[in-house]
Amino acid sequence: MSEHRRKPPPPQGGGRAAARRGQPGPSSGRRAAPRGATEPSADSYGDEPAYGSRTEARRATQRGGGRRRGPDNTGPGRGRGRGAAAPASPRFIDYPRAGKDGWQRWLPSWKLVATVCVAFFGSLVAVTGIGYAMVAVPDIAKTANAQNNVYEWADGSVMVATGGEINRQNLNYAQIPAEMRYAVISQENKTFETDSGVDPKGIARAFVNMARGGQTQGGSTITQQFVKNAMLNDQSQTISRKFTEILVAVKVGATMRKEDVMAGYLNSAYYGRGAYGIQAAARAYFNKDAKDLNAGECAFLAAMLKGATYYDPAGAVSIDPAATSAANTTRATRQMQDTLNKMVEYKHLSAAERSKYTKLPTVQSPHANGQLSGQVGYLVDLAKGYLISHKETGVTADKLQQGGFTIRTTFDKKKVGQLEKAVETVRKANIKPEKRPDTDKYVQFGGASVDPKSGAIKAIYGGEDWTKHFTDNADATGAQVGSTFKPFVLAAAMKWGVRNPDGAEEQPQDERTKASWKSLYSGKNKLKIQEYNGRVWQDKDGKEWLQTNDGDKSEGDAPDYKIDLRYAMRFSVNSAFVQLGMDVGLDKVKQSALDAGVLENSLASSSFPSFSIGTSDPSAIRMAGAYATFAASGTQRDPYSVSQVSGKDGVLYTHKTKSKDAFTSDVADNVTDVLKTVVDKGTGTAARLPGRDVAGKTGTTDGNKSAWFVGYTPQLSTAISMFRMDDQAKPKDRKFLEMYGTGAQKEIHGASFPAQIWHDYMIEALQNEPKVKFPTPVPYGKALNVAPSPAPVPSATQTPTTSPSPSPSPSESELEPSPSTSITCGFFGCRDGGNGNGGNGNANGGNGNGGNDTGGFNGGTDTGGAGDPSPSTSATETTGTGTTRGGFFGGQDG
C-alpha cells in the first residue's frame, strides 16, 4: 500500500475516535463516556500486527497472538476474536491438558503416560526387591505348627483337645523312595526338575479367583506347594499373603536345590489321618516305614495329597456325605492308576513294574488316637462335619486343620454315658459272638437323642469304639427303618387327605378329604393294593401286588377285615398302611417325611407301594429329629451338634435355631396320640416309662436285617437301631445280614432289644425331668370307609375293642401283651387277668401266685416260675429292600 494512502495516526486523546469513545478532545466540552461502555476502542488499532487476511488474523487470535494490549500498552485489551484467554501458567502435570478443547483435554499425552508407567514399574521393582530381600527361605522344621482344637460338652467342660497334633518325622532326600518322588512329579509338576519353581499362569489364576471372591487354589508347582505348606500358620486369602508366597517361591527356586525342595514338600505335606510328611503317612495307612513303600503305595499316597477327605478309602461322611467309603475308594483307585500310567509315560517306571499294581493297596483303620476312644471320636467327627458343612460357621476344612478353635457342642456328657451304658448292657447280656458266631457276629447298634424344643443333639451311640469301628452308626449306616416310617403316612393322610375315591384325576388340595385315624382299612394278609383310580397295582412283570403282613396273618374280621388306623398302627399292620399310602399319594407321603426332617437323599424310590412301610434308610439322628417334630406339635427344627465356636478374636459363630411349621398342631398331636397307644397297648410296650407319656413306633425290615424303635416324650426324642453288617470288609463285600437266631431269639423285632435299650436309656436320661403330658388332641378329619353312622369315637386310652372296627382283638397267643382291657402294668412288665395275687413283672420275669405276667424287661413268666430270659416277641412288620444311604448331613445312593 502506498504511503500517501496510509491513514495518519489519530491525534492523541482527540479526534473522531475520541468522539466515538465519548472522550473529550482538547477543545471539546463533551464528557467522557461512563465506565463499562461497550463500544470498541479504536486507539489500539495501530498496535495490531499486520495480517494478510482476516483468516490469518482469526487464526492468530485463536493462538493468542491477536490479543490486544490496553491503552498503556501493558495490560490485556479486547481483541477481535471473542473468548480469547490469557496464557495459562505452566503446571507440573499438564492434566487435564491446557489449550485443548472437549474430549482432547482428557486424553493424556504420551509423555504423561510414559512417565506414569516408568514410575509404577520402578516402584514395583523397588518394592519387590525390598520384599525379596526381607523374606526368608522356609525352615521345614518350623512348618505345620498347627494348634489344637478344644471340644467342649454342652455345659462348657472340656471334652477333648485334638485336631492340631503334628504327627511328623522328617526324612532326608535319600530316605524318600524314588517312586514317591516321581509319583508326585508325574501327577503334579512334570517339569519340576528343570523349571524355575514359579508358574506365572497359576499365579494369575489365583489373583483372578481372589478378585472374584473364590479360593486361590494351591500352588501350581511343587515349589509353590512347598511354600504354601511352609506358610501354614498364615492361610489367609489376601493379596499381601499371596504376594509374599510368590516372593518366597521365587527365592526358594533361586537359592534351594531341587532335592531339598522335594524333601521339604514331601515332609510338610498333609496326607490325612493327622499325618504330616511321608513317613507319618506310611505309618498311618500301611504301618510301615516310607523307605519300604512300593510303587503302588507311593501312587496311592500321591492321591491323598489331593485331599484325603475324598480319597481315603475309610470315608469321611461326617465331614461330607459325598465322602462315602465306596465313593472314596473309587476316586482313589482312579487317581492311583492315572498316576502310575503317567509315571510310565514319563519314563519314571517300567511297564512291567506298573502291571503289578492294578488294585488299591490294603490300608489299615484310620482311628488310632487314644484320646478319641469310646464315643468321643464319634462326637468329634459329628461336630467337625457340622462345622464344615454349614457355611455360616465360617470354618473350612483347612481352617479346622490349622486349629485354634474352641468348639462348644450340644452333647450332654451324662446322657452320652447313659446311652452307651444302655447299649452295652443289652449287648453283653444277649450278644455272644464267641458262642454263636453264625448269628451274633457283626451285630451293631446305633442311637441318637434330640431335644424337640431346639433340635440339639444330646447324645449319640456310634458303635463299640471309635478306634476300632469305621462307621458312625448314629449317622449314615444304610439300615432301613421299616415300620417306623408309618407315622409319616398317617400324617400325610391327615395333612393332605386322600385323593378322589371315584377314580377321577387329581383333585385340588382344598377338595381332598382329610383323613381321621378312625378311618377303616383292610388288615387282610396278601391284600391286593389298588391305585387311587381302582386299578390293582402290578409289579414290573405284570403280576398283581399282594401285600403281606408279619407272620402271614390277617387282622380284622372276614370278609373285609376292616380295622381303624389306630389299631393298624398299634399292631403295625402293613396292608392297611400300604393302601393308605396309595390313597394319599406316595408323593405326599414322601413330602410328609421331608417336612418332618428326613433328608431326601436317604429316601428310597416313592414309585412303589412298599415305600410307605420303610424301604428308606434315614439315620438315627434324622429319625429322632423327625419324631421330635411330632413331639413339638408339628414344629420342625433341624438337628445340630455345635452351639458356639470361638477363636483368638472371640466368639465367631453362635447357633440360631430355625423353626418351621411342618404340620398343624391338630395333625401332629393326633399322630402323637396314635403313637402313644403303640407304647401303652401295642407292639411297643417294652418302652413304657412309669408315670410318663410315651409315644413311639417299632420297626422291622424284610429278611430281619434291621430293627428299630423310635419314641419320644415331650422333652426328648430318641431312635435306636440294630443290624448286622461287617463294615470292616471291603466296601463291595459289605452287606446286611439276617438276624434270625441272633441273641438266642427266633427273630429280632423293634419291640425286643431296640425297645429295651430305649427304655433303659430314657428312664435314666429323664430321671430329673418333670413328668409332662402330651397335649390333648382335638378331633380331626373324616372317618373314611365307614358306615354312614359310625360308632362313637374311642378316647386315646381306650382299647381296640371299642374301635369302630368290628374285628376282635388278637388272641393272647398272637400278641404280647393282649389288648384286653384287664391289662395292668408294673415297672418292668404287665399282668393280664388272673385271680389271686398276680406277680409283678421284674427284670427276670414274674413271681407270685396266679396271673400270667407278660411283657417284662426280659420277658414274662408263668405262675411265679423262673423268668424266661428272652424278650417277648410282639407283633412286628416287614418291608422290602432299598438301596439308598442317608445320614445326618445327607447320604449317597448305595
Coordinates of N, CA, C and O in Angstrom, one line a residue, residues 158-283:
V158 N -14.5 -79.3 79.3 CA -13.7 -79.8 78.1 C -13.9 -81.3 77.9 O -13.8 -82.1 78.8
M159 N -14.2 -81.6 76.6 CA -14.4 -83.0 76.2 C -13.0 -83.5 75.8 O -12.6 -84.6 76.3
V160 N -12.4 -82.8 74.9 CA -11.1 -83.3 74.4 C -10.4 -82.1 73.6 O -11.1 -81.3 73.1
A161 N -9.1 -82.1 73.7 CA -8.3 -81.1 72.9 C -7.6 -81.9 71.8 O -6.7 -82.8 72.1
T162 N -8.0 -81.7 70.5 CA -7.4 -82.6 69.5 C -7.5 -81.8 68.2 O -8.0 -80.7 68.1
G163 N -6.9 -82.4 67.1 CA -7.0 -81.9 65.8 C -5.8 -81.1 65.3 O -5.6 -80.9 64.2
G164 N -4.9 -80.7 66.3 CA -3.8 -80.0 65.8 C -2.4 -80.7 66.1 O -1.4 -80.1 66.0
E165 N -2.5 -81.9 66.5 CA -1.3 -82.7 66.8 C -0.5 -82.8 65.5 O -1.1 -83.1 64.4
I166 N 0.8 -82.6 65.5 CA 1.6 -82.8 64.4 C 2.3 -84.1 64.4 O 3.3 -84.4 65.2
N167 N 1.8 -85.0 63.6 CA 2.4 -86.4 63.5 C 3.3 -86.4 62.3 O 2.9 -86.6 61.2
R168 N 4.6 -86.1 62.6 CA 5.6 -86.0 61.5 C 7.0 -86.4 61.9 O 7.4 -86.1 63.1
Q169 N 7.7 -87.0 61.0 CA 9.1 -87.3 61.2 C 9.8 -87.0 59.9 O 9.5 -87.7 58.9
N170 N 10.7 -86.0 59.9 CA 11.3 -85.6 58.6 C 12.3 -86.6 58.1 O 13.1 -87.2 58.9
L171 N 12.4 -86.8 56.8 CA 13.3 -87.7 56.2 C 14.2 -86.8 55.3 O 13.7 -85.8 54.7
N172 N 15.4 -87.3 55.0 CA 16.3 -86.6 54.0 C 15.9 -87.1 52.7 O 15.2 -88.1 52.5
Y173 N 16.4 -86.5 51.7 CA 16.1 -86.8 50.3 C 16.4 -88.3 50.0 O 15.6 -89.0 49.3
A174 N 17.5 -88.8 50.4 CA 17.9 -90.2 50.1 C 17.0 -91.2 50.7 O 16.9 -92.3 50.2
Q175 N 16.3 -90.8 51.8 CA 15.5 -91.8 52.5 C 14.1 -91.9 51.9 O 13.3 -92.8 52.2
I176 N 13.7 -91.0 51.0 CA 12.4 -91.0 50.4 C 12.5 -91.8 49.1 O 13.4 -91.6 48.2
P177 N 11.6 -92.8 48.9 CA 11.7 -93.7 47.7 C 11.6 -92.9 46.5 O 10.8 -91.9 46.4
A178 N 12.4 -93.3 45.5 CA 12.3 -92.6 44.2 C 10.9 -92.7 43.6 O 10.5 -91.7 42.9
E179 N 10.2 -93.8 43.8 CA 8.9 -93.9 43.3 C 7.9 -92.9 43.8 O 7.0 -92.4 43.1
M180 N 8.2 -92.5 45.1 CA 7.3 -91.5 45.7 C 7.6 -90.1 45.1 O 6.7 -89.3 44.7
R181 N 8.9 -89.8 44.9 CA 9.2 -88.5 44.3 C 8.7 -88.4 42.8 O 8.1 -87.4 42.5
Y182 N 8.8 -89.5 42.1 CA 8.4 -89.4 40.7 C 6.8 -89.6 40.6 O 6.3 -89.1 39.6
A183 N 6.2 -90.2 41.5 CA 4.7 -90.2 41.5 C 4.2 -88.8 41.7 O 3.3 -88.4 40.9
V184 N 4.8 -88.0 42.5 CA 4.3 -86.6 42.7 C 4.7 -85.8 41.5 O 3.9 -85.0 41.0
I185 N 5.9 -85.9 41.0 CA 6.3 -85.2 39.8 C 5.4 -85.5 38.7 O 5.0 -84.6 37.9
S186 N 5.1 -86.7 38.4 CA 4.3 -87.1 37.3 C 2.9 -86.6 37.4 O 2.3 -86.2 36.4
Q187 N 2.4 -86.5 38.6 CA 1.0 -86.1 38.7 C 0.9 -84.6 38.9 O -0.1 -84.0 38.4
E188 N 1.8 -84.0 39.6 CA 1.7 -82.6 40.0 C 2.5 -81.6 39.1 O 2.0 -80.5 38.9
N189 N 3.7 -81.9 38.7 CA 4.6 -80.9 38.1 C 5.7 -81.7 37.4 O 6.8 -81.8 37.8
K190 N 5.4 -82.1 36.1 CA 6.3 -82.9 35.4 C 7.6 -82.2 35.0 O 8.6 -82.8 34.7
T191 N 7.6 -80.8 35.1 CA 8.8 -80.1 34.7 C 9.6 -79.6 36.0 O 10.4 -78.8 35.9
F192 N 9.3 -80.2 37.1 CA 9.9 -79.8 38.4 C 11.4 -79.7 38.3 O 12.0 -78.8 38.8
E193 N 12.0 -80.7 37.8 CA 13.5 -80.8 37.8 C 14.2 -79.7 37.0 O 15.4 -79.5 37.1
T194 N 13.4 -79.0 36.1 CA 14.0 -78.0 35.2 C 13.4 -76.7 35.3 O 14.0 -75.7 34.8
D195 N 12.2 -76.5 35.9 CA 11.6 -75.2 35.9 C 12.1 -74.3 37.0 O 12.9 -74.7 37.8
S196 N 11.7 -73.0 37.0 CA 12.2 -72.0 37.9 C 11.5 -72.1 39.3 O 11.9 -71.4 40.2
G197 N 10.4 -72.9 39.3 CA 9.7 -73.0 40.6 C 8.5 -72.2 40.7 O 7.7 -72.3 41.7
V198 N 8.2 -71.3 39.7 CA 7.0 -70.5 39.7 C 6.3 -70.6 38.4 O 6.9 -70.6 37.3
D199 N 5.0 -70.7 38.5 CA 4.1 -70.8 37.3 C 3.3 -69.5 37.2 O 2.4 -69.2 37.9
P200 N 3.7 -68.6 36.3 CA 3.0 -67.3 36.1 C 1.5 -67.5 35.8 O 0.7 -66.7 36.3
K201 N 1.2 -68.5 35.0 CA -0.3 -68.7 34.8 C -1.0 -69.0 36.0 O -2.1 -68.6 36.2
G202 N -0.4 -69.9 36.8 CA -1.1 -70.3 38.1 C -1.2 -69.1 39.0 O -2.2 -68.9 39.7
I203 N -0.2 -68.2 39.0 CA -0.3 -67.0 39.9 C -1.4 -66.1 39.4 O -2.2 -65.6 40.2
A204 N -1.5 -65.9 38.1 CA -2.5 -65.0 37.6 C -3.9 -65.6 37.9 O -4.8 -64.8 38.2
R205 N -4.0 -66.9 37.7 CA -5.3 -67.5 38.0 C -5.7 -67.3 39.5 O -6.9 -67.1 39.8
A206 N -4.7 -67.4 40.4 CA -5.0 -67.3 41.8 C -5.5 -65.8 42.1 O -6.4 -65.7 42.9
F207 N -4.9 -64.9 41.5 CA -5.3 -63.5 41.7 C -6.7 -63.2 41.1 O -7.5 -62.5 41.8
V208 N -7.0 -63.8 40.0 CA -8.3 -63.6 39.4 C -9.4 -64.3 40.3 O -10.4 -63.7 40.6
N209 N -9.1 -65.4 40.9 CA -10.0 -66.1 41.8 C -10.2 -65.3 43.0 O -11.3 -65.2 43.6
M210 N -9.2 -64.7 43.5 CA -9.3 -63.9 44.7 C -10.2 -62.7 44.5 O -11.0 -62.3 45.3
A211 N -10.0 -62.1 43.3 CA -10.8 -60.9 42.9 C -12.3 -61.3 42.8 O -13.2 -60.4 43.1
R212 N -12.6 -62.5 42.5 CA -13.9 -63.0 42.4 C -14.5 -63.5 43.7 O -15.6 -63.9 43.8
G213 N -13.7 -63.5 44.7 CA -14.1 -64.0 46.0 C -14.0 -65.5 46.2 O -14.5 -66.0 47.2
G214 N -13.3 -66.2 45.3 CA -13.2 -67.6 45.4 C -11.8 -68.0 46.0 O -11.1 -67.2 46.5
Q215 N -11.6 -69.3 46.0 CA -10.3 -69.8 46.5 C -9.2 -69.5 45.6 O -9.3 -69.5 44.4
T216 N -8.0 -69.4 46.2 CA -6.8 -69.0 45.3 C -6.3 -70.3 44.7 O -5.4 -70.2 43.8
Q217 N -6.7 -71.4 45.0 CA -6.2 -72.7 44.6 C -4.8 -72.9 45.1 O -4.1 -72.0 45.5
G218 N -4.3 -74.2 45.1 CA -3.0 -74.5 45.5 C -1.9 -74.0 44.5 O -2.2 -73.6 43.4
G219 N -0.7 -74.0 45.0 CA 0.4 -73.6 44.1 C 0.5 -74.6 42.9 O 0.2 -75.8 43.0
S220 N 0.8 -74.0 41.7 CA 0.8 -74.8 40.5 C 2.1 -75.7 40.4 O 2.1 -76.7 39.7
T221 N 3.1 -75.3 41.0 CA 4.4 -76.1 41.0 C 4.6 -76.7 42.4 O 4.1 -76.3 43.4
I222 N 5.5 -77.7 42.4 CA 5.8 -78.3 43.7 C 6.5 -77.3 44.6 O 6.3 -77.3 45.8
T223 N 7.3 -76.4 44.0 CA 8.0 -75.4 44.8 C 6.9 -74.5 45.5 O 7.0 -74.2 46.7
Q224 N 5.9 -74.1 44.7 CA 4.9 -73.2 45.3 C 4.1 -73.9 46.4 O 3.7 -73.4 47.4
Q225 N 3.8 -75.2 46.1 CA 3.1 -76.0 47.1 C 3.9 -76.2 48.4 O 3.4 -76.2 49.5
F226 N 5.2 -76.3 48.3 CA 6.1 -76.4 49.4 C 6.0 -75.1 50.2 O 5.9 -75.1 51.5
V227 N 6.1 -74.0 49.5 CA 6.0 -72.7 50.2 C 4.6 -72.6 50.9 O 4.5 -72.1 52.0
K228 N 3.6 -73.0 50.2 CA 2.2 -72.9 50.8 C 2.2 -73.7 52.1 O 1.6 -73.3 53.1
N229 N 2.7 -74.9 52.1 CA 2.8 -75.7 53.3 C 3.6 -75.1 54.4 O 3.2 -75.1 55.6
A230 N 4.7 -74.4 54.0 CA 5.5 -73.8 55.0 C 4.9 -72.6 55.6 O 5.2 -72.2 56.7
M231 N 3.9 -72.0 54.9 CA 3.2 -70.8 55.5 C 1.9 -71.2 56.1 O 0.9 -70.5 56.0
L232 N 1.8 -72.4 56.7 CA 0.6 -73.0 57.2 C 0.0 -72.1 58.3 O -1.3 -72.0 58.4
N233 N 0.8 -71.4 59.0 CA 0.3 -70.5 60.1 C -0.4 -69.3 59.6 O -1.0 -68.5 60.4
D234 N -0.3 -69.0 58.3 CA -1.0 -67.9 57.7 C -1.6 -68.3 56.4 O -1.0 -68.3 55.3
Q235 N -2.9 -68.8 56.5 CA -3.6 -69.3 55.3 C -4.6 -68.3 54.9 O -5.6 -68.7 54.2
S236 N -4.5 -67.0 55.2 CA -5.5 -66.0 54.8 C -5.5 -65.8 53.3 O -4.4 -65.8 52.7
Q237 N -6.6 -65.6 52.7 CA -6.8 -65.4 51.3 C -6.7 -63.9 51.0 O -7.7 -63.3 50.7
T238 N -5.5 -63.3 51.0 CA -5.4 -61.9 50.8 C -4.3 -61.7 49.7 O -3.4 -62.6 49.5
I239 N -4.3 -60.5 49.1 CA -3.3 -60.2 48.1 C -1.9 -60.1 48.7 O -1.0 -60.6 48.1
S240 N -1.8 -59.5 49.9 CA -0.5 -59.4 50.5 C 0.1 -60.8 50.8 O 1.3 -61.0 50.6
R241 N -0.8 -61.7 51.3 CA -0.3 -63.0 51.7 C 0.1 -63.8 50.4 O 1.2 -64.4 50.4
K242 N -0.7 -63.6 49.3 CA -0.3 -64.3 48.1 C 1.0 -63.7 47.5 O 1.8 -64.4 47.0
F243 N 1.1 -62.4 47.6 CA 2.3 -61.7 47.1 C 3.6 -62.2 47.9 O 4.6 -62.5 47.3
T244 N 3.4 -62.4 49.2 CA 4.5 -62.9 50.0 C 4.9 -64.3 49.6 O 6.1 -64.7 49.5
E245 N 3.9 -65.1 49.3 CA 4.1 -66.5 48.9 C 4.8 -66.6 47.6 O 5.8 -67.4 47.5
I246 N 4.5 -65.7 46.7 CA 5.2 -65.7 45.4 C 6.7 -65.3 45.6 O 7.6 -65.9 45.0
L247 N 6.9 -64.3 46.4 CA 8.3 -63.9 46.6 C 9.1 -65.0 47.3 O 10.3 -65.2 46.9
V248 N 8.5 -65.7 48.2 CA 9.2 -66.8 48.9 C 9.5 -67.9 47.8 O 10.6 -68.5 47.8
A249 N 8.5 -68.2 47.0 CA 8.7 -69.2 46.0 C 9.8 -68.9 45.0 O 10.6 -69.7 44.6
V250 N 9.9 -67.6 44.6 CA 10.9 -67.1 43.7 C 12.3 -67.3 44.4 O 13.3 -67.8 43.8
K251 N 12.4 -67.0 45.6 CA 13.6 -67.1 46.4 C 14.0 -68.5 46.6 O 15.2 -68.9 46.5
V252 N 13.0 -69.4 46.9 CA 13.3 -70.8 47.0 C 13.8 -71.4 45.7 O 14.8 -72.1 45.7
G253 N 13.2 -71.0 44.6 CA 13.6 -71.5 43.3 C 15.0 -71.1 42.9 O 15.7 -71.8 42.2
A254 N 15.4 -69.9 43.4 CA 16.7 -69.4 43.1 C 17.8 -69.8 44.0 O 19.0 -69.8 43.6
T255 N 17.5 -70.2 45.2 CA 18.5 -70.5 46.2 C 18.6 -71.9 46.7 O 19.6 -72.3 47.3
M256 N 17.5 -72.7 46.6 CA 17.5 -74.0 47.2 C 17.7 -75.1 46.1 O 17.2 -74.9 44.9
R257 N 18.3 -76.1 46.4 CA 18.5 -77.3 45.5 C 17.1 -77.9 45.3 O 16.3 -78.0 46.2
K258 N 16.9 -78.5 44.1 CA 15.7 -79.2 43.8 C 15.5 -80.4 44.8 O 14.3 -80.7 45.2
E259 N 16.6 -81.1 45.2 CA 16.4 -82.2 46.1 C 15.9 -81.7 47.5 O 15.0 -82.4 48.1
D260 N 16.3 -80.5 47.9 CA 15.9 -80.0 49.2 C 14.4 -79.5 49.1 O 13.6 -79.7 50.1
V261 N 14.0 -79.0 48.0 CA 12.6 -78.6 47.8 C 11.7 -79.8 47.8 O 10.7 -79.8 48.5
M262 N 12.1 -80.8 47.1 CA 11.3 -82.0 47.1 C 11.2 -82.7 48.4 O 10.0 -83.0 48.9
A263 N 12.3 -82.8 49.2 CA 12.2 -83.3 50.5 C 11.4 -82.5 51.4 O 10.6 -83.0 52.2
G264 N 11.5 -81.2 51.3 CA 10.7 -80.3 52.1 C 9.2 -80.4 51.8 O 8.4 -80.4 52.8
Y265 N 8.9 -80.5 50.6 CA 7.5 -80.7 50.2 C 6.9 -82.0 50.8 O 5.8 -82.0 51.4
L266 N 7.5 -83.1 50.5 CA 7.0 -84.4 51.0 C 7.0 -84.5 52.5 O 6.2 -85.3 53.0
N267 N 7.9 -83.8 53.2 CA 7.9 -83.8 54.6 C 6.9 -82.9 55.3 O 6.6 -83.0 56.5
S268 N 6.4 -81.9 54.5 CA 5.5 -81.0 55.1 C 4.0 -81.1 54.7 O 3.1 -80.6 55.3
A269 N 3.8 -81.9 53.6 CA 2.5 -82.1 53.0 C 1.6 -82.9 54.0 O 2.1 -83.7 54.8
Y270 N 0.3 -82.6 53.9 CA -0.7 -83.3 54.7 C -1.4 -84.4 53.9 O -1.9 -84.2 52.9
Y271 N -1.3 -85.6 54.5 CA -1.8 -86.8 53.8 C -3.1 -87.3 54.4 O -3.6 -88.3 54.0
G272 N -3.7 -86.6 55.3 CA -4.9 -87.0 56.0 C -4.5 -87.9 57.2 O -3.4 -88.2 57.5
R273 N -5.6 -88.2 58.0 CA -5.4 -89.1 59.2 C -4.4 -88.4 60.2 O -3.7 -89.1 60.9
G274 N -4.3 -87.1 60.2 CA -3.4 -86.4 61.1 C -1.9 -86.6 60.7 O -1.1 -86.2 61.6
A275 N -1.6 -87.1 59.6 CA -0.2 -87.4 59.2 C 0.3 -86.2 58.3 O -0.1 -86.0 57.2
Y276 N 1.4 -85.6 58.8 CA 2.2 -84.6 58.0 C 3.5 -85.3 57.6 O 4.2 -85.8 58.5
G277 N 3.8 -85.3 56.3 CA 5.0 -85.9 55.9 C 4.9 -87.3 55.5 O 4.0 -88.1 55.9
I278 N 5.8 -87.8 54.6 CA 5.7 -89.1 54.0 C 5.9 -90.2 55.0 O 5.2 -91.3 54.9
Q279 N 6.7 -90.0 56.0 CA 7.0 -91.1 57.0 C 5.7 -91.3 57.8 O 5.3 -92.4 58.1
A280 N 5.1 -90.2 58.3 CA 3.9 -90.4 59.1 C 2.8 -91.0 58.3 O 1.9 -91.8 58.8
A281 N 2.7 -90.6 57.0 CA 1.6 -91.1 56.1 C 1.8 -92.6 55.9 O 0.8 -93.4 55.9
A282 N 3.1 -93.1 55.7 CA 3.3 -94.5 55.5 C 2.9 -95.3 56.7 O 2.4 -96.4 56.6
R283 N 3.1 -94.7 57.9 CA 2.7 -95.4 59.1 C 1.2 -95.4 59.3 O 0.6 -96.4 59.7

